[in-house]
Coordinates of C-alpha atoms in Angstrom, one line a residue:
M1 CA -83.0 36.1 -44.6
K2 CA -80.2 34.1 -43.0
Y3 CA -77.7 36.2 -45.1
L4 CA -79.1 39.5 -44.0
P5 CA -76.6 40.2 -41.2
L6 CA -73.7 39.4 -43.4
L7 CA -75.2 41.6 -46.2
I8 CA -75.6 44.5 -43.8
S9 CA -72.1 44.2 -42.5
L10 CA -70.7 44.3 -46.0
L11 CA -72.8 47.4 -46.7
L12 CA -71.4 49.0 -43.6
C13 CA -67.9 48.3 -44.8
A14 CA -68.7 49.9 -48.1
M15 CA -70.2 52.9 -46.4
K16 CA -67.0 53.4 -44.4
V17 CA -65.1 53.8 -47.6
I18 CA -67.7 56.2 -49.0
A19 CA -67.9 58.2 -45.8
Q20 CA -64.2 59.3 -45.8
D21 CA -63.7 63.1 -45.7
P22 CA -63.7 64.2 -49.4
G23 CA -61.7 67.5 -48.9
K24 CA -58.6 68.1 -51.0
I25 CA -56.2 71.0 -51.4
S26 CA -53.5 71.1 -54.0
G27 CA -51.0 73.7 -55.1
T28 CA -47.5 74.5 -56.3
V29 CA -44.3 76.2 -54.9
L30 CA -41.8 78.2 -57.0
R31 CA -38.2 79.2 -56.3
D32 CA -36.5 81.6 -58.7
A33 CA -39.6 81.3 -60.9
K34 CA -39.0 77.5 -61.2
P35 CA -40.8 74.5 -59.6
A36 CA -39.3 73.9 -56.2
D37 CA -38.7 70.2 -55.2
G38 CA -38.5 68.8 -51.7
I39 CA -40.0 71.9 -49.9
T40 CA -41.7 71.2 -46.6
I41 CA -45.4 72.0 -46.8
S42 CA -47.5 72.4 -43.6
L43 CA -51.3 72.4 -43.5
L44 CA -52.7 74.2 -40.5
R45 CA -56.1 75.0 -39.1
A46 CA -56.9 78.6 -39.6
K47 CA -58.7 79.1 -36.3
D48 CA -55.8 78.0 -34.0
S49 CA -52.7 77.4 -36.3
A50 CA -52.6 73.7 -35.2
T51 CA -50.7 71.5 -37.6
V52 CA -53.0 69.0 -39.4
K53 CA -50.6 67.4 -41.9
L54 CA -47.2 67.7 -43.4
T55 CA -45.9 66.8 -46.9
A56 CA -43.2 67.8 -49.4
T57 CA -43.3 69.1 -52.9
N58 CA -42.5 66.7 -55.8
K59 CA -40.2 67.4 -58.8
D60 CA -42.9 69.6 -60.4
G61 CA -43.1 71.7 -57.2
A62 CA -46.6 70.3 -56.5
Y63 CA -48.2 69.1 -53.3
V64 CA -51.6 67.7 -52.3
F65 CA -53.5 67.1 -49.1
E66 CA -56.4 64.7 -49.2
N67 CA -59.2 63.3 -47.0
L68 CA -59.7 66.7 -45.3
A69 CA -62.7 67.6 -43.2
N70 CA -64.7 70.8 -44.0
G71 CA -63.1 73.9 -42.5
Q72 CA -60.7 76.8 -43.0
Y73 CA -57.0 76.1 -43.5
L74 CA -53.6 77.8 -44.0
I75 CA -50.6 76.4 -45.9
S76 CA -46.9 77.3 -45.3
A77 CA -43.8 76.5 -47.3
T78 CA -40.5 76.2 -45.6
A79 CA -36.9 75.8 -47.0
V80 CA -33.5 76.5 -45.5
G81 CA -32.2 79.9 -46.4
H82 CA -35.6 81.2 -47.5
Q83 CA -38.4 83.1 -45.9
K84 CA -41.4 81.1 -45.0
A85 CA -44.2 81.5 -47.5
W86 CA -47.9 81.6 -46.5
S87 CA -51.1 81.0 -48.4
P88 CA -54.3 83.0 -47.8
V89 CA -57.1 81.3 -45.8
I90 CA -58.4 78.4 -47.8
K91 CA -62.0 77.1 -47.2
V92 CA -63.0 73.4 -47.8
S93 CA -66.7 72.8 -47.9
K94 CA -69.3 70.5 -49.3
E95 CA -69.8 72.8 -52.2
A96 CA -66.0 73.3 -52.8
A97 CA -64.4 70.0 -51.7
A98 CA -61.4 70.2 -54.1
V99 CA -59.5 73.5 -53.9
Q100 CA -56.5 74.7 -55.9
A101 CA -54.4 76.9 -53.6
P102 CA -52.6 80.0 -55.1
S103 CA -49.0 79.3 -56.1
M104 CA -46.4 80.3 -53.4
S105 CA -43.0 81.7 -54.2
L106 CA -40.0 81.4 -51.9
A107 CA -37.8 84.5 -51.3
V108 CA -34.1 84.2 -50.3
L109 CA -33.4 85.5 -46.8
S110 CA -31.2 88.6 -46.7
K111 CA -28.0 88.4 -44.6
D112 CA -26.2 90.9 -42.5
L113 CA -22.5 89.9 -42.8
A114 CA -21.3 92.4 -40.1
A115 CA -22.2 89.9 -37.3
V116 CA -23.3 86.4 -38.3
T117 CA -24.2 83.6 -36.0
V118 CA -24.6 80.3 -37.7
T119 CA -26.7 77.6 -35.9
S120 CA -27.5 74.2 -37.3
K121 CA -31.0 72.7 -37.1
R122 CA -32.2 69.6 -38.8
P123 CA -35.0 70.3 -41.3
L124 CA -38.5 68.9 -40.6
V125 CA -38.5 66.6 -43.7
E126 CA -35.5 65.1 -45.4
Q127 CA -35.6 63.1 -48.7
R128 CA -33.2 60.2 -49.2
I129 CA -32.9 57.8 -52.1
D130 CA -35.0 55.1 -50.4
R131 CA -37.0 56.9 -47.7
T132 CA -38.5 60.1 -46.3
I133 CA -37.2 61.2 -42.9
V134 CA -39.3 63.3 -40.5
N135 CA -37.3 64.9 -37.6
V136 CA -39.8 65.0 -34.8
E137 CA -38.3 67.8 -32.7
A138 CA -38.1 70.1 -35.7
S139 CA -41.9 70.8 -35.3
I140 CA -43.1 72.6 -32.2
T141 CA -46.6 71.1 -32.8
N142 CA -45.3 67.6 -31.8
I143 CA -44.6 68.7 -28.2
G144 CA -46.8 66.9 -25.7
T145 CA -48.4 64.6 -28.2
S146 CA -48.3 60.8 -28.7
A147 CA -46.5 58.8 -31.5
L148 CA -49.9 58.3 -33.2
E149 CA -50.6 62.0 -33.3
V150 CA -47.1 62.6 -34.7
L151 CA -47.8 60.0 -37.4
E152 CA -51.1 61.7 -38.3
K153 CA -49.1 64.8 -39.4
A154 CA -46.4 62.9 -41.4
P155 CA -46.3 63.2 -45.2
G156 CA -48.3 60.6 -47.0
V157 CA -49.6 59.1 -43.7
T158 CA -53.4 58.8 -42.9
V159 CA -54.8 57.7 -39.6
D160 CA -58.5 57.1 -39.5
R161 CA -60.9 57.6 -36.5
D162 CA -60.2 54.0 -35.3
G163 CA -56.4 54.4 -35.4
N164 CA -55.9 52.4 -38.6
I165 CA -52.8 53.6 -40.5
S166 CA -52.4 53.9 -44.3
L167 CA -49.5 55.2 -46.4
K168 CA -50.3 57.0 -49.6
G169 CA -53.8 55.6 -49.5
K170 CA -52.7 51.9 -49.0
D171 CA -53.5 49.7 -46.0
G172 CA -51.0 47.1 -44.7
V173 CA -48.3 49.4 -43.4
M174 CA -45.7 47.7 -41.2
I175 CA -44.8 49.8 -38.2
M176 CA -41.4 49.2 -36.6
V177 CA -39.8 50.7 -33.5
D178 CA -36.0 51.1 -33.7
G179 CA -35.9 48.6 -36.6
R180 CA -38.0 46.0 -34.9
P181 CA -41.5 45.0 -36.2
T182 CA -44.3 45.6 -33.6
Q183 CA -46.3 42.6 -35.0
L184 CA -49.5 44.6 -34.2
S185 CA -52.2 46.1 -36.3
G186 CA -55.6 47.9 -35.8
P187 CA -56.6 48.9 -32.3
D188 CA -53.7 47.1 -30.6
L189 CA -51.2 49.0 -32.7
A190 CA -53.0 52.3 -32.1
N191 CA -52.8 51.5 -28.3
L192 CA -49.1 51.0 -28.5
L193 CA -48.5 54.3 -30.4
R194 CA -50.8 56.2 -28.0
N195 CA -48.7 55.0 -25.2
M196 CA -45.5 56.5 -26.7
N197 CA -44.9 60.1 -25.8
S198 CA -43.4 62.3 -28.6
S199 CA -40.6 63.3 -26.3
Q200 CA -39.2 59.7 -26.8
L201 CA -39.1 60.1 -30.6
D202 CA -36.1 61.1 -32.7
Q203 CA -37.2 60.4 -36.3
L204 CA -39.8 58.8 -38.5
E205 CA -38.4 56.8 -41.5
I206 CA -41.2 56.5 -44.1
M207 CA -40.4 53.9 -46.8
T208 CA -43.0 53.3 -49.5
N209 CA -40.6 50.8 -51.1
P210 CA -38.3 49.6 -48.3
P211 CA -34.8 48.3 -49.1
A212 CA -33.8 44.7 -48.9
K213 CA -32.6 45.0 -45.3
Y214 CA -36.2 45.2 -44.1
E215 CA -38.9 42.5 -44.0
A216 CA -40.8 42.0 -47.3
A217 CA -44.2 42.0 -45.5
G218 CA -46.3 45.1 -45.8
T219 CA -47.5 46.0 -49.3
A220 CA -48.0 49.7 -48.4
G221 CA -44.4 50.0 -47.0
I222 CA -42.8 50.5 -43.7
I223 CA -42.7 53.3 -41.1
N224 CA -39.7 53.0 -38.7
I225 CA -40.0 55.0 -35.5
K226 CA -36.6 55.8 -34.1
T227 CA -36.4 56.7 -30.4
K228 CA -33.8 58.9 -28.7
K229 CA -30.6 58.0 -27.0
A230 CA -28.7 60.7 -25.1
L231 CA -25.1 61.3 -26.2
T232 CA -23.9 63.7 -23.6
A233 CA -22.2 62.6 -20.4
G234 CA -23.7 62.9 -16.9
F235 CA -27.3 63.2 -15.8
N236 CA -30.0 64.6 -18.0
G237 CA -33.8 64.3 -18.2
S238 CA -37.0 66.0 -19.2
A239 CA -40.6 66.0 -18.3
S240 CA -43.7 67.0 -20.2
I241 CA -47.4 67.3 -19.6
A242 CA -50.1 68.2 -22.1
Y243 CA -53.8 68.8 -21.7
S244 CA -56.4 69.3 -24.4
Q245 CA -60.2 69.8 -24.2
G246 CA -62.7 68.8 -26.8
T247 CA -66.0 67.3 -25.9
Y248 CA -64.0 65.4 -23.2
P249 CA -60.5 66.0 -21.9
K250 CA -57.3 64.3 -23.0
T251 CA -53.9 64.3 -21.2
N252 CA -50.4 63.0 -22.0
E253 CA -47.6 63.0 -19.5
G254 CA -44.0 61.9 -20.1
F255 CA -40.7 61.6 -18.2
N256 CA -37.3 60.8 -19.6
F257 CA -34.1 60.2 -17.6
N258 CA -30.6 59.3 -18.8
Y259 CA -27.2 58.8 -17.1
R260 CA -24.1 58.3 -19.2
N261 CA -20.4 57.9 -18.4
A262 CA -17.4 56.3 -20.1
K263 CA -18.6 52.7 -19.6
F264 CA -22.4 52.8 -19.2
N265 CA -25.4 54.5 -20.5
F266 CA -28.6 54.1 -18.5
F267 CA -32.0 55.4 -19.8
T268 CA -35.6 55.4 -18.7
N269 CA -38.8 56.6 -20.4
L270 CA -42.2 56.7 -18.5
S271 CA -45.4 58.0 -20.0
H272 CA -49.2 58.0 -19.3
N273 CA -52.1 58.8 -21.7
Y274 CA -55.7 59.4 -20.7
Q275 CA -58.3 59.8 -23.4
K276 CA -62.1 60.0 -23.5
R277 CA -63.6 60.0 -26.9
F278 CA -67.2 60.7 -28.1
Q279 CA -68.6 59.8 -31.5
I280 CA -72.1 59.9 -33.1
M281 CA -72.8 57.9 -36.2
N282 CA -75.8 58.1 -38.5
I283 CA -76.1 55.2 -40.8
D284 CA -78.7 55.0 -43.6
R285 CA -78.9 51.7 -45.6
N286 CA -81.2 50.3 -48.2
I287 CA -81.6 46.5 -48.6
L288 CA -82.2 45.7 -52.2
N289 CA -83.9 42.9 -54.0
D290 CA -81.5 40.6 -55.8
Q291 CA -83.7 40.3 -58.8
D292 CA -84.5 43.9 -59.8
N293 CA -82.5 46.1 -57.2
S294 CA -85.8 47.5 -55.8
I295 CA -85.8 48.6 -52.2
M296 CA -87.0 46.0 -49.7
K297 CA -86.1 47.5 -46.4
I298 CA -84.7 50.8 -45.1
F299 CA -82.5 50.9 -42.1
N300 CA -81.9 54.2 -40.2
Q301 CA -79.4 53.8 -37.4
V302 CA -78.1 56.3 -34.8
T303 CA -75.2 55.2 -32.6
T304 CA -73.5 57.0 -29.8
R305 CA -70.1 55.8 -28.8
I306 CA -68.3 56.9 -25.6
S307 CA -64.9 55.3 -24.9
T308 CA -62.5 55.9 -22.0
G309 CA -58.9 54.6 -21.8
N310 CA -55.8 54.8 -19.8
A311 CA -52.4 53.8 -21.3
Y312 CA -49.1 53.3 -19.6
N313 CA -45.6 52.9 -21.0
A314 CA -42.2 52.2 -19.2
K315 CA -38.9 51.6 -21.0
F316 CA -35.7 50.7 -19.2
G317 CA -32.3 50.2 -20.9
V318 CA -28.6 50.0 -20.5
D319 CA -25.6 50.2 -22.9
F320 CA -22.2 48.8 -21.8
F321 CA -19.2 50.2 -23.7
A322 CA -16.6 47.4 -23.5
D323 CA -14.2 49.5 -25.5
K324 CA -14.3 52.3 -28.0
R325 CA -15.5 49.9 -30.7
T326 CA -17.7 47.4 -28.9
T327 CA -21.1 48.0 -27.3
F328 CA -23.5 45.6 -25.5
G329 CA -27.1 46.7 -24.8
A330 CA -30.3 45.5 -23.1
V331 CA -33.8 47.1 -23.3
V332 CA -37.1 46.2 -21.7
N333 CA -40.3 47.9 -22.9
L334 CA -43.6 47.5 -20.9
N335 CA -47.0 48.7 -22.2
A336 CA -50.5 48.4 -20.8
R337 CA -53.8 49.9 -21.8
Q338 CA -57.4 49.5 -20.4
M339 CA -60.3 50.7 -22.6
S340 CA -64.0 50.7 -21.9
S341 CA -66.6 51.6 -24.6
N342 CA -70.4 52.0 -24.3
N343 CA -72.5 52.1 -27.4
P344 CA -76.2 52.7 -27.1
N345 CA -77.9 52.8 -30.5
T346 CA -81.3 52.7 -32.2
T347 CA -82.2 51.1 -35.5
R348 CA -85.5 52.0 -37.2
I349 CA -86.5 49.6 -39.9
S350 CA -89.0 50.7 -42.5
N351 CA -90.5 49.1 -45.6
S352 CA -90.0 50.3 -49.2
F353 CA -92.8 52.9 -48.7
K354 CA -90.8 54.4 -45.8
E355 CA -93.4 53.2 -43.3
L356 CA -91.9 52.3 -39.9
E357 CA -92.2 48.6 -39.1
T358 CA -89.9 47.8 -36.1
V359 CA -87.4 49.5 -33.8
T360 CA -84.3 47.8 -32.4
D361 CA -82.7 49.3 -29.3
A362 CA -79.3 48.0 -28.5
F363 CA -76.8 48.5 -25.7
V364 CA -73.2 47.3 -26.3
N365 CA -70.4 47.4 -23.8
T366 CA -66.9 46.3 -24.6
E367 CA -63.9 46.1 -22.2
S368 CA -60.4 45.7 -23.5
D369 CA -57.3 45.0 -21.4
W370 CA -54.0 44.9 -23.4
K371 CA -50.5 44.2 -22.1
S372 CA -47.2 44.0 -23.9
I373 CA -43.6 43.3 -23.0
N374 CA -40.6 43.6 -25.3
A375 CA -37.1 42.5 -24.3
N376 CA -34.0 43.0 -26.4
L377 CA -30.3 42.2 -26.3
N378 CA -28.1 43.9 -28.8
F379 CA -24.4 44.0 -29.8
R380 CA -22.4 46.3 -32.0
R381 CA -18.7 46.0 -33.1
I382 CA -16.9 48.6 -35.3
L383 CA -14.3 46.5 -37.1
D384 CA -12.0 49.2 -38.5
K385 CA -11.5 53.0 -38.9
K386 CA -13.3 53.1 -42.2
G387 CA -16.7 52.3 -40.6
K388 CA -17.0 48.5 -41.2
E389 CA -19.3 47.2 -38.5
I390 CA -21.3 44.2 -37.4
T391 CA -24.5 44.3 -35.3
S392 CA -26.8 41.7 -33.8
D393 CA -30.1 41.6 -32.0
I394 CA -32.1 39.1 -30.0
D395 CA -35.8 40.0 -29.3
V396 CA -38.6 38.4 -27.3
V397 CA -42.0 40.1 -27.6
K398 CA -45.2 39.0 -25.8
H399 CA -48.6 40.7 -26.4
S400 CA -51.7 39.7 -24.4
T401 CA -55.2 41.0 -25.0
D402 CA -58.5 40.3 -23.3
N403 CA -61.7 41.6 -25.1
D404 CA -65.0 41.3 -23.3
L405 CA -68.4 41.9 -25.0
F406 CA -71.9 42.4 -23.5
M407 CA -74.8 43.2 -25.9
V408 CA -78.6 43.4 -25.3
N409 CA -81.1 43.9 -28.1
S410 CA -84.8 44.8 -27.5
Y411 CA -87.5 45.1 -30.1
T412 CA -90.7 47.1 -30.5
D413 CA -93.2 47.6 -33.3
A414 CA -94.1 51.0 -34.8
A415 CA -96.5 51.8 -31.9
G416 CA -93.8 51.0 -29.3
R417 CA -95.2 47.7 -28.2
P418 CA -92.6 45.0 -27.4
I419 CA -92.2 42.2 -29.9
N420 CA -90.1 39.1 -29.4
K421 CA -88.0 38.8 -26.4
A422 CA -84.8 40.8 -25.7
D423 CA -81.7 38.8 -26.6
T424 CA -78.3 39.0 -24.9
L425 CA -74.9 38.1 -26.4
T426 CA -71.6 37.9 -24.5
G427 CA -68.2 37.3 -25.8
L428 CA -64.7 36.6 -24.5
L429 CA -61.6 36.7 -26.7
P430 CA -58.3 36.2 -25.0
Q431 CA -55.5 36.6 -27.5
E432 CA -51.8 35.8 -27.1
I433 CA -49.0 36.7 -29.6
D434 CA -45.4 35.6 -28.9
V435 CA -42.5 36.7 -31.1
Y436 CA -38.9 35.4 -30.9
S437 CA -36.3 36.7 -33.4
A438 CA -32.6 36.9 -33.9
K439 CA -30.6 38.8 -36.6
V440 CA -27.1 39.8 -37.6
D441 CA -26.2 42.7 -40.0
Y442 CA -22.9 43.6 -41.6
L443 CA -22.0 47.0 -43.1
Q444 CA -18.9 47.7 -45.2
P445 CA -18.2 51.2 -46.7
L446 CA -16.7 51.0 -50.2
G447 CA -14.8 54.2 -50.8
K448 CA -16.3 57.6 -50.0
D449 CA -20.0 57.3 -50.8
A450 CA -20.6 53.6 -51.6
R451 CA -21.5 50.8 -49.1
F452 CA -22.3 47.1 -49.0
E453 CA -24.7 45.5 -46.5
A454 CA -25.7 41.9 -45.8
G455 CA -27.6 40.2 -43.1
L456 CA -29.4 37.1 -41.7
K457 CA -32.6 36.9 -39.7
T458 CA -34.8 34.2 -38.2
S459 CA -38.1 34.7 -36.4
I460 CA -40.9 32.6 -34.9
V461 CA -44.4 34.0 -34.3
R462 CA -47.0 32.1 -32.4
T463 CA -50.6 33.3 -31.9
D464 CA -53.4 31.7 -29.9
N465 CA -56.8 33.3 -30.5
N466 CA -59.8 31.9 -28.7
A467 CA -63.1 33.5 -29.5
R468 CA -65.9 32.3 -27.2
Y469 CA -69.5 33.7 -27.6
D470 CA -72.6 32.8 -25.5
S471 CA -76.2 33.9 -25.9
L472 CA -78.9 34.2 -23.1
Q473 CA -82.1 32.5 -24.2
Y474 CA -85.1 31.9 -21.9
G475 CA -82.8 32.5 -18.9
Q476 CA -80.2 30.0 -20.0
V477 CA -76.7 30.6 -21.2
I478 CA -76.2 28.7 -24.6
P479 CA -72.8 28.6 -26.4
D480 CA -73.0 30.3 -29.8
L481 CA -71.1 27.8 -31.9
N482 CA -71.6 29.8 -35.1
R483 CA -69.4 32.7 -33.8
S484 CA -67.0 30.8 -31.5
N485 CA -63.7 29.6 -32.7
H486 CA -60.2 28.7 -31.4
F487 CA -57.3 29.1 -33.8
V488 CA -53.6 28.6 -33.2
Y489 CA -51.1 29.8 -35.8
Q490 CA -47.3 29.5 -35.9
E491 CA -45.0 31.1 -38.5
N492 CA -41.2 30.8 -39.0
V493 CA -39.5 33.1 -41.4
N494 CA -35.8 32.7 -42.3
A495 CA -34.3 35.6 -44.3
A496 CA -31.0 36.7 -45.9
Y497 CA -30.3 39.9 -47.8
L498 CA -27.6 41.8 -49.8
N499 CA -27.7 45.5 -50.5
L500 CA -25.3 47.8 -52.5
S501 CA -25.6 51.6 -52.7
T502 CA -23.2 53.5 -54.9
P503 CA -22.8 56.7 -57.0
L504 CA -22.9 56.2 -60.7
S505 CA -21.7 59.7 -61.5
K506 CA -21.5 63.1 -59.8
K507 CA -25.3 63.5 -60.3
I508 CA -26.6 60.0 -60.4
S509 CA -26.7 57.5 -57.5
A510 CA -28.2 54.0 -57.3
Q511 CA -29.0 51.3 -54.8
F512 CA -29.7 47.6 -55.5
G513 CA -30.8 44.9 -53.1
L514 CA -32.0 41.3 -53.0
R515 CA -33.8 39.6 -50.1
M516 CA -34.7 35.9 -49.8
E517 CA -37.3 34.7 -47.3
N518 CA -38.2 31.1 -46.5
T519 CA -41.6 30.8 -44.8
N520 CA -42.9 27.9 -42.8
A521 CA -46.5 28.3 -41.5
T522 CA -48.9 26.0 -39.7
G523 CA -52.4 26.6 -38.4
R524 CA -54.7 24.6 -36.3
Q525 CA -58.4 25.3 -35.9
K526 CA -59.2 23.5 -32.7
T527 CA -63.0 24.0 -32.9
T528 CA -63.4 21.9 -36.1
V529 CA -60.1 20.0 -35.7
E530 CA -58.7 21.3 -39.0
N531 CA -55.0 21.8 -39.8
F532 CA -52.9 23.3 -42.6
S533 CA -49.3 24.0 -43.3
R534 CA -47.4 26.0 -45.9
H535 CA -43.8 26.1 -46.9
Y536 CA -42.3 28.4 -49.6
T537 CA -39.3 30.5 -50.5
Q538 CA -39.5 33.9 -52.3
L539 CA -37.1 36.4 -53.7
F540 CA -37.7 40.2 -53.3
P541 CA -35.5 42.5 -55.5
T542 CA -35.3 46.3 -55.0
A543 CA -33.7 49.0 -57.1
Y544 CA -33.4 52.8 -56.6
F545 CA -32.1 55.6 -58.9
Q546 CA -31.7 59.2 -58.0
Y547 CA -30.7 62.1 -60.2
K548 CA -29.5 65.3 -58.5
A549 CA -30.2 68.1 -60.9
N550 CA -29.0 70.8 -58.5
D551 CA -28.9 71.6 -54.8
N552 CA -32.7 72.1 -54.8
N553 CA -34.0 69.5 -57.1
N554 CA -33.8 65.7 -57.1
F555 CA -35.5 63.2 -59.4
G556 CA -36.0 59.5 -58.4
A557 CA -37.4 56.2 -59.5
N558 CA -37.6 52.9 -57.7
F559 CA -38.7 49.3 -58.0
G560 CA -39.5 46.6 -55.5
R561 CA -41.5 43.4 -54.8
R562 CA -43.3 42.8 -51.5
V563 CA -45.7 40.3 -49.9
R564 CA -48.9 40.7 -47.9
R565 CA -48.9 38.5 -44.8
P566 CA -52.0 38.3 -42.5
N567 CA -52.3 40.5 -39.5
Y568 CA -52.0 38.2 -36.5
Q569 CA -55.0 39.8 -34.7
S570 CA -57.1 39.2 -37.9
L571 CA -56.6 35.4 -37.9
N572 CA -59.5 35.0 -35.5
P573 CA -60.9 38.6 -35.1
F574 CA -63.0 39.9 -32.3
I575 CA -66.3 40.9 -33.7
R576 CA -67.2 44.5 -32.9
F577 CA -71.0 45.0 -32.7
L578 CA -73.2 48.1 -33.0
D579 CA -76.3 45.8 -32.8
R580 CA -77.3 42.4 -34.1
Y581 CA -77.5 43.8 -37.7
T582 CA -74.2 45.7 -37.8
Y583 CA -70.8 44.4 -36.9
S584 CA -67.2 44.4 -38.2

């Protein structure tokens, strides 16, 4: 029976996968009676026209939306110079989880040449040889939202209920802000993105197979969030406030300010996010006999989770224009978030005949306090009129998290009589992540459309994760040595890359890259006085090909090699309990 908690935890993990929303809508878009490639497709809720997801059609004019909750939806297709096409209302239900939408045809807009006013607006989605670009301001539904909510709507991106991000169904996505890795994952990454107001965002760069310029870590790819910088002279600013009401309210406020003259550009972004979330989980599990797979125990668990959080973000920066070709810059980004969660839950345990044996009532409280500071110094020098340039960055990032746990379990028999004594578990997990990095990049145009890139980067990451758990037994606090652990990890990565992009003909373009990374990692487990070290060098080639059949259709293929490195928060993870039987 000593393996029972672990077995139940594994079963819960499996159930999380099974419990994903099964809904799926697929369809096609035609233009001039032919499949239309690269068309922006929006999925909207029928009841309020709120955007749920975005994607783009492939070379066959096909699109698909997956992991949809039951409900009624609308689909729109948008292309420059064409009327927006709409689907009828589409219903996803338990009985019809996979729905084929009617084909949509795009009609060319008619033009009145007597008086023409031409305005330029960036499309919502752009397709490049090595990435998909989402222009955040091109969708009105992004106003007053957070960066995490913007990501939820991006093509190929899925964000689950806990804020975990996947790209085309794969975990392990690296999230970058202005080309710099956040070095965060899970709840801490979700906190950072909830802190960022959409008014700060310019573009999302979604790279399922990133070029050699970027880190090789992240088997699912990279999402680079590019923030705004004002280009107009003088004072300008904006403010936004958003309020939404579900079971509980949610607010998002933001303020941006910028002053620019011939020599300086000063900018500030401030934002606040308040959110209260409510969740009910019903978990049914069968514990099977290892010999014949017969049912031994039946667990029925009902959990209510109420979490409340406040997030704050402040960004301050300055650019100094030494001359027309030289810019020095400095940026400081501050983030903080406090989150409190209360989880009362009841687990009813029955035998194989479904006869109730015991009931466990648990109350779990978790408090999380997360702070982050990111300081950057940057330099850019344009070397000639053809666009040759060199850039460099120095970054210092510090993340600090305090997670506190308090859990009480009480036990009764089928008649409601107390059995055993209530047990109490407390946990403290302070976590520190420090990142120091420096890089230099060189860009040289080669003729009209080709260009060569090269660069060097070095980074040092140090994490200190100290998990301390105590139990209260017979009125005494006793350290829980089975759960407690103190782990210190340091990683140094030195990298160099080359990248060449060039047209091969009028219709075919290509891009080739090679990245080398030298990794030196050491770890020390202070609790058991164990140490390890690893030193290795790896090569990561990339190649892209794109064929432009016409103005409306592109075909592409790519190849790349990547590596999966550990999430620094997962090296000594904080255990999240529902009760003594269920944790992750």
